[in-house]
mmCIF file of C-alpha atoms in Angstrom:
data_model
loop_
_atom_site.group_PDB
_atom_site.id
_atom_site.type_symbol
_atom_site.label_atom_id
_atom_site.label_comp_id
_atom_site.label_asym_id
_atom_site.label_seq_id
_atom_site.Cartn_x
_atom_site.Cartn_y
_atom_site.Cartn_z
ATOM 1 C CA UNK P 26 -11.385 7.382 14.527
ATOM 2 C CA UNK P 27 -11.773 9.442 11.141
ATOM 3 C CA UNK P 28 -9.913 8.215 8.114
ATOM 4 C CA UNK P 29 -10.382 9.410 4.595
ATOM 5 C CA UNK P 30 -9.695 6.292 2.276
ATOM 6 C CA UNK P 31 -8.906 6.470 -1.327
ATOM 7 C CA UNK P 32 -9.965 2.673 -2.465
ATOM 8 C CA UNK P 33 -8.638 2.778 -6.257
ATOM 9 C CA UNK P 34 -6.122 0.185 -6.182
ATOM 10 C CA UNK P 35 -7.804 -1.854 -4.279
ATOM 11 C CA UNK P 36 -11.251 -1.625 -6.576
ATOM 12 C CA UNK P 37 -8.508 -1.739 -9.834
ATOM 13 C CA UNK P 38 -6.948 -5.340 -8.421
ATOM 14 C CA UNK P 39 -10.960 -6.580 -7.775
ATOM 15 C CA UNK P 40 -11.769 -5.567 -11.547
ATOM 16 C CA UNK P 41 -8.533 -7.575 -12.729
ATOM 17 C CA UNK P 42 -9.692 -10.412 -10.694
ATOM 18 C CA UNK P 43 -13.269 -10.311 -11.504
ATOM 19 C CA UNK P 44 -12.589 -10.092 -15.198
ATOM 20 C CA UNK P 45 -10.470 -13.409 -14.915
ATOM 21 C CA UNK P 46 -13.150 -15.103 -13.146
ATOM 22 C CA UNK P 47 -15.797 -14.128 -15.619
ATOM 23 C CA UNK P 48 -13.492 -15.301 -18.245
ATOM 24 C CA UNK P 49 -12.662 -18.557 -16.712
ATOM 25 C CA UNK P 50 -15.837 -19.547 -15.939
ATOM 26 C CA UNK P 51 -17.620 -18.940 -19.115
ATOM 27 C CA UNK P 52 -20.127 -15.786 -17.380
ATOM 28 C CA UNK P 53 -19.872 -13.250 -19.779
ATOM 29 C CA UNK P 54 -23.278 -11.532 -19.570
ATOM 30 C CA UNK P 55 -24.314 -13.061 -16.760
ATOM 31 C CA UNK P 56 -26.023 -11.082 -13.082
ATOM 32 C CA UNK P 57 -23.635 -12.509 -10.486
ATOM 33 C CA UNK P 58 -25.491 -9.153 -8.461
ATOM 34 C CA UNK P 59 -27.502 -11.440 -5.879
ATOM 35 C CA UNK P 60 -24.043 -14.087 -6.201
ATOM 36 C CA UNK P 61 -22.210 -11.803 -4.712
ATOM 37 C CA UNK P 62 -24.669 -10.637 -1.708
ATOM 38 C CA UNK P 63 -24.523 -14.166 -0.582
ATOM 39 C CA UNK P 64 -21.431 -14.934 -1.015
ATOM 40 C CA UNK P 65 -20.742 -11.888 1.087
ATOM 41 C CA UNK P 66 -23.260 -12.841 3.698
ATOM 42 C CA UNK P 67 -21.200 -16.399 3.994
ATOM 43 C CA UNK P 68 -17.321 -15.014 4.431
ATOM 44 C CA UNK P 69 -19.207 -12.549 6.750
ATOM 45 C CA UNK P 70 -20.586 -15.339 8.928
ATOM 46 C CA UNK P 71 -17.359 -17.189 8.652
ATOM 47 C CA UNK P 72 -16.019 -14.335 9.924
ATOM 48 C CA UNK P 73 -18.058 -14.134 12.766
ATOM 49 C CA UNK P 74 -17.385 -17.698 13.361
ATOM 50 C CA UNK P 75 -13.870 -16.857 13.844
ATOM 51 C CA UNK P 76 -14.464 -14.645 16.922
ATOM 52 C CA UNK P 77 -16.466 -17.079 18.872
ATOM 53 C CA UNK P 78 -15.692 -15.061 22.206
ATOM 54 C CA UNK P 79 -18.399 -12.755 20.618
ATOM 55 C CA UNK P 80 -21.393 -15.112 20.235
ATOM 56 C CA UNK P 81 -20.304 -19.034 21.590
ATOM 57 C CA UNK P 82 -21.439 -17.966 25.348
ATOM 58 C CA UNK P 83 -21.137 -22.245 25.650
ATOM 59 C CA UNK P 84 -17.618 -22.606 24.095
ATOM 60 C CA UNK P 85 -14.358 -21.431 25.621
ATOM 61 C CA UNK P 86 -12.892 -21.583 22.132
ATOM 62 C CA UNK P 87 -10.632 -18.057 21.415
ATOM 63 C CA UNK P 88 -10.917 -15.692 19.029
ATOM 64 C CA UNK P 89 -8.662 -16.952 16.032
ATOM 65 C CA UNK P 90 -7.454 -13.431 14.703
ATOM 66 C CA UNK P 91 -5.263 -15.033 11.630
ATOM 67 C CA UNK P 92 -8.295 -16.632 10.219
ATOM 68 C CA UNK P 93 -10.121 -13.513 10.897
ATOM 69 C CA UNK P 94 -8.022 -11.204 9.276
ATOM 70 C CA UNK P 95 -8.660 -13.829 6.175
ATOM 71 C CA UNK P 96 -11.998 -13.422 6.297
ATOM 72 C CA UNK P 97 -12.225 -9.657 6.642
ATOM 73 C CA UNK P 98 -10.536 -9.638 3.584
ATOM 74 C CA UNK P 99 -12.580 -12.210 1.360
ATOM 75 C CA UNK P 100 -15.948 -9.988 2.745
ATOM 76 C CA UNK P 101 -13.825 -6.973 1.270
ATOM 77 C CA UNK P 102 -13.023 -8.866 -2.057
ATOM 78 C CA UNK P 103 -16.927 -9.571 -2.380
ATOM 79 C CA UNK P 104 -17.600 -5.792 -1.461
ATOM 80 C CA UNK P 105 -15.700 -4.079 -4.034
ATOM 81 C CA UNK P 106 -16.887 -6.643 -6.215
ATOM 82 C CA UNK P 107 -20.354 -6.013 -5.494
ATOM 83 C CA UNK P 108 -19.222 -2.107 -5.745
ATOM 84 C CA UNK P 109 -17.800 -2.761 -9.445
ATOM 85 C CA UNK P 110 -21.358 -4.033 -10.378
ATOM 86 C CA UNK P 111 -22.956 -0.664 -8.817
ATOM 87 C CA UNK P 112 -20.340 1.128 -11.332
ATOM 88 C CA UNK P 113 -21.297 4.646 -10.227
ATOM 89 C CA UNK P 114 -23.039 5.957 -7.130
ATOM 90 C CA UNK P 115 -24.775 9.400 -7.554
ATOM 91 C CA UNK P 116 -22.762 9.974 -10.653
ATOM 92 C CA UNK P 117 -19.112 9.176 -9.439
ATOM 93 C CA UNK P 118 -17.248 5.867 -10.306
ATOM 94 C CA UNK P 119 -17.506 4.010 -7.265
ATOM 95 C CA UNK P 120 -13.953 3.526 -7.062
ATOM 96 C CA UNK P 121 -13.212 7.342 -6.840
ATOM 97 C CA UNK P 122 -15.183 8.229 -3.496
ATOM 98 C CA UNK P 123 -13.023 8.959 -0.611
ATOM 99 C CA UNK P 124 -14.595 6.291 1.658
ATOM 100 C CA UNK P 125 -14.283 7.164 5.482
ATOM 101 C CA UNK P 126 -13.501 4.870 7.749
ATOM 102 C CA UNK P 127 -16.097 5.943 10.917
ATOM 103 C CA UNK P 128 -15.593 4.053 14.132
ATOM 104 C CA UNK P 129 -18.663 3.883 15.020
ATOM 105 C CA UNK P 130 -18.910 0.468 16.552
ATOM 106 C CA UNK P 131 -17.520 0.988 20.137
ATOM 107 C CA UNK P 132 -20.495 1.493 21.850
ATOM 108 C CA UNK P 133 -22.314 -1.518 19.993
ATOM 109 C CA UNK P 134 -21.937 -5.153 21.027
ATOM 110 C CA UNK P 135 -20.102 -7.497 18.477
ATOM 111 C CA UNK P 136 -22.425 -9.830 17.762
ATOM 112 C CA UNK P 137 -24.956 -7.319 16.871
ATOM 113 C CA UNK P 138 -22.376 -5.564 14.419
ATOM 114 C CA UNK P 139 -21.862 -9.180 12.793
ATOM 115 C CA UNK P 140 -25.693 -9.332 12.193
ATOM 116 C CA UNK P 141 -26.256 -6.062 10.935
ATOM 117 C CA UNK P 142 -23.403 -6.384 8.649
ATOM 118 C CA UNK P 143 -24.625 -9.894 6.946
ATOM 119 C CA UNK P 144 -28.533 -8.316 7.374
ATOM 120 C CA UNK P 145 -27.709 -5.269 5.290
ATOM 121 C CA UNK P 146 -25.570 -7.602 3.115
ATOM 122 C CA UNK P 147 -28.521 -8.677 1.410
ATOM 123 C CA UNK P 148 -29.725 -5.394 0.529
ATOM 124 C CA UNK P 149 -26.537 -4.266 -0.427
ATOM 125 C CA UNK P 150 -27.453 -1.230 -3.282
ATOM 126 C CA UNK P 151 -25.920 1.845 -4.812
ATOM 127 C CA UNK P 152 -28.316 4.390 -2.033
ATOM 128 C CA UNK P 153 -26.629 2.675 1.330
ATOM 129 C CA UNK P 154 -23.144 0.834 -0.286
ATOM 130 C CA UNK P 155 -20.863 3.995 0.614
ATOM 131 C CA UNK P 156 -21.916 4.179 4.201
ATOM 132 C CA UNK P 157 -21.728 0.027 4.493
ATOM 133 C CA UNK P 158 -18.000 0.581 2.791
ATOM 134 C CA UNK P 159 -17.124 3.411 5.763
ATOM 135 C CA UNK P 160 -18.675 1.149 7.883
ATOM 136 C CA UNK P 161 -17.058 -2.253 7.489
ATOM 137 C CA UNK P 162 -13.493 -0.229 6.991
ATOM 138 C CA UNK P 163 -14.606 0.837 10.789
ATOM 139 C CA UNK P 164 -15.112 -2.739 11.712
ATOM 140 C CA UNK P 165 -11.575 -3.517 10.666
ATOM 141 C CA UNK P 166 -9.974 -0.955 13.158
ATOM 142 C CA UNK P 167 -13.210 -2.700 15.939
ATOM 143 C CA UNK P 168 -11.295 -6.223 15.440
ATOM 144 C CA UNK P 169 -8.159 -4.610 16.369
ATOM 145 C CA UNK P 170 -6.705 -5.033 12.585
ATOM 146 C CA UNK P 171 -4.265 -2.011 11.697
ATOM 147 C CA UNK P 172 -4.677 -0.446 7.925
ATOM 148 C CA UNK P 173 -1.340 -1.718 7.127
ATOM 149 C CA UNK P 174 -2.046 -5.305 8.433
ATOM 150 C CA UNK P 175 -5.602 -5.770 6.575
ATOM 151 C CA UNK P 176 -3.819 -3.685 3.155
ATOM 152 C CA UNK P 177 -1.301 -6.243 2.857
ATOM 153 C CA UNK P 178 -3.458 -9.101 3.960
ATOM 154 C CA UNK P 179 -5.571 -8.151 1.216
ATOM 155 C CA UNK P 180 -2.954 -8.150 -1.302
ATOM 156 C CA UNK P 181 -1.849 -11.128 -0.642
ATOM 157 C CA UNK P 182 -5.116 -13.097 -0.825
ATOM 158 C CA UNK P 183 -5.610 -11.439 -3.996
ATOM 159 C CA UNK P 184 -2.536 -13.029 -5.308
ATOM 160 C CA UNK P 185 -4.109 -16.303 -3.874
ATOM 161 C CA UNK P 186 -7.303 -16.072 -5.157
ATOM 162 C CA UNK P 187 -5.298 -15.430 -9.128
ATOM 163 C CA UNK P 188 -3.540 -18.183 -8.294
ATOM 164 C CA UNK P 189 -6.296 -20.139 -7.576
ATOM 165 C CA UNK P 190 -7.729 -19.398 -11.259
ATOM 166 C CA UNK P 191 -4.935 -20.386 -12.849
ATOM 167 C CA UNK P 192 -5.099 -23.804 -11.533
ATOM 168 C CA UNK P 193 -8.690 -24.243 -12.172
ATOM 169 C CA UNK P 194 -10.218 -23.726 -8.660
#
């Protein structure tokens, strides 16, 4: 599956949310850079640890793919953050590439995408964060999620995670 992605209102709703986290927080001029790999790495494994059919050989626990879909989105709230911080890539705002969504991960077993995806999480840079973009929005179409389904379940959590500021979280 090839799909050309235009990612500006999504990057445009991380900068809002970003900006009232910075402000809240009191981390004006701070490098949240190597924050926000780990953090990444972490909703990653968590949600890895939602499809335990892919890696708990001794559990007969199912995959949960509601909690999943919750987690694919916080790892995409941490990547565009993480993308906001690059600000430009080869001399293009990072929020105007056309990202493409490659499905590349058919012929790969799951648990090995998971690790790749938190491995390369930690070296997360300007030279290889367009292809991990096209490559995790190819993992959401590998878990099954449709566009529509992981758009609105990311504008929803967004409204969460606002909400969540506003109460002091």
């Amino acid at each position: 599956m090839y799909k050309t992605v235009g990612l500006i209102r999504f990057f445009s709703s991380q900068r809002k949310l970003d900006a009232e986290i910075v402000q809240t927080k009191h981390l004006s001029g701070r490098d949240l850079l190597s924050k926000k790999r780990l953090a990444l790495m972490t909703e990653l494994a968590e949600l890895a640890n939602e499809m335990p059919e892919t890696f708990k050989f001794w559990s007969n626990k199912p995959n949960n793919y509601e909690k999943a879909l919750v987690e694919l989105v916080d790892c995409f709230h941490f990547i565009l953050s993480i993308g906001l911080e690059f600000g430009k890539i080869n001399g293009k705002r990072v929020e105007e590439i056309r990202y493409r969504a490659v499905n590349a991960h058919q012929h790969l077993k799951i648990e090995d995408v998971f690790a790749g995806f938190i491995a390369s999480a930690a070296r997360l840079e300007p030279s290889n964060y367009v292809v991990y973009v096209n490559d995790f929005l190819a993992l959401v179409d590998t878990l099954g999620f449709t566009w529509d389904e992981f758009k609105n379940a990311y504008h929803a959590k967004n409204e969460v995670n606002h909400a969540r500021q506003a109460t002091g979280y």
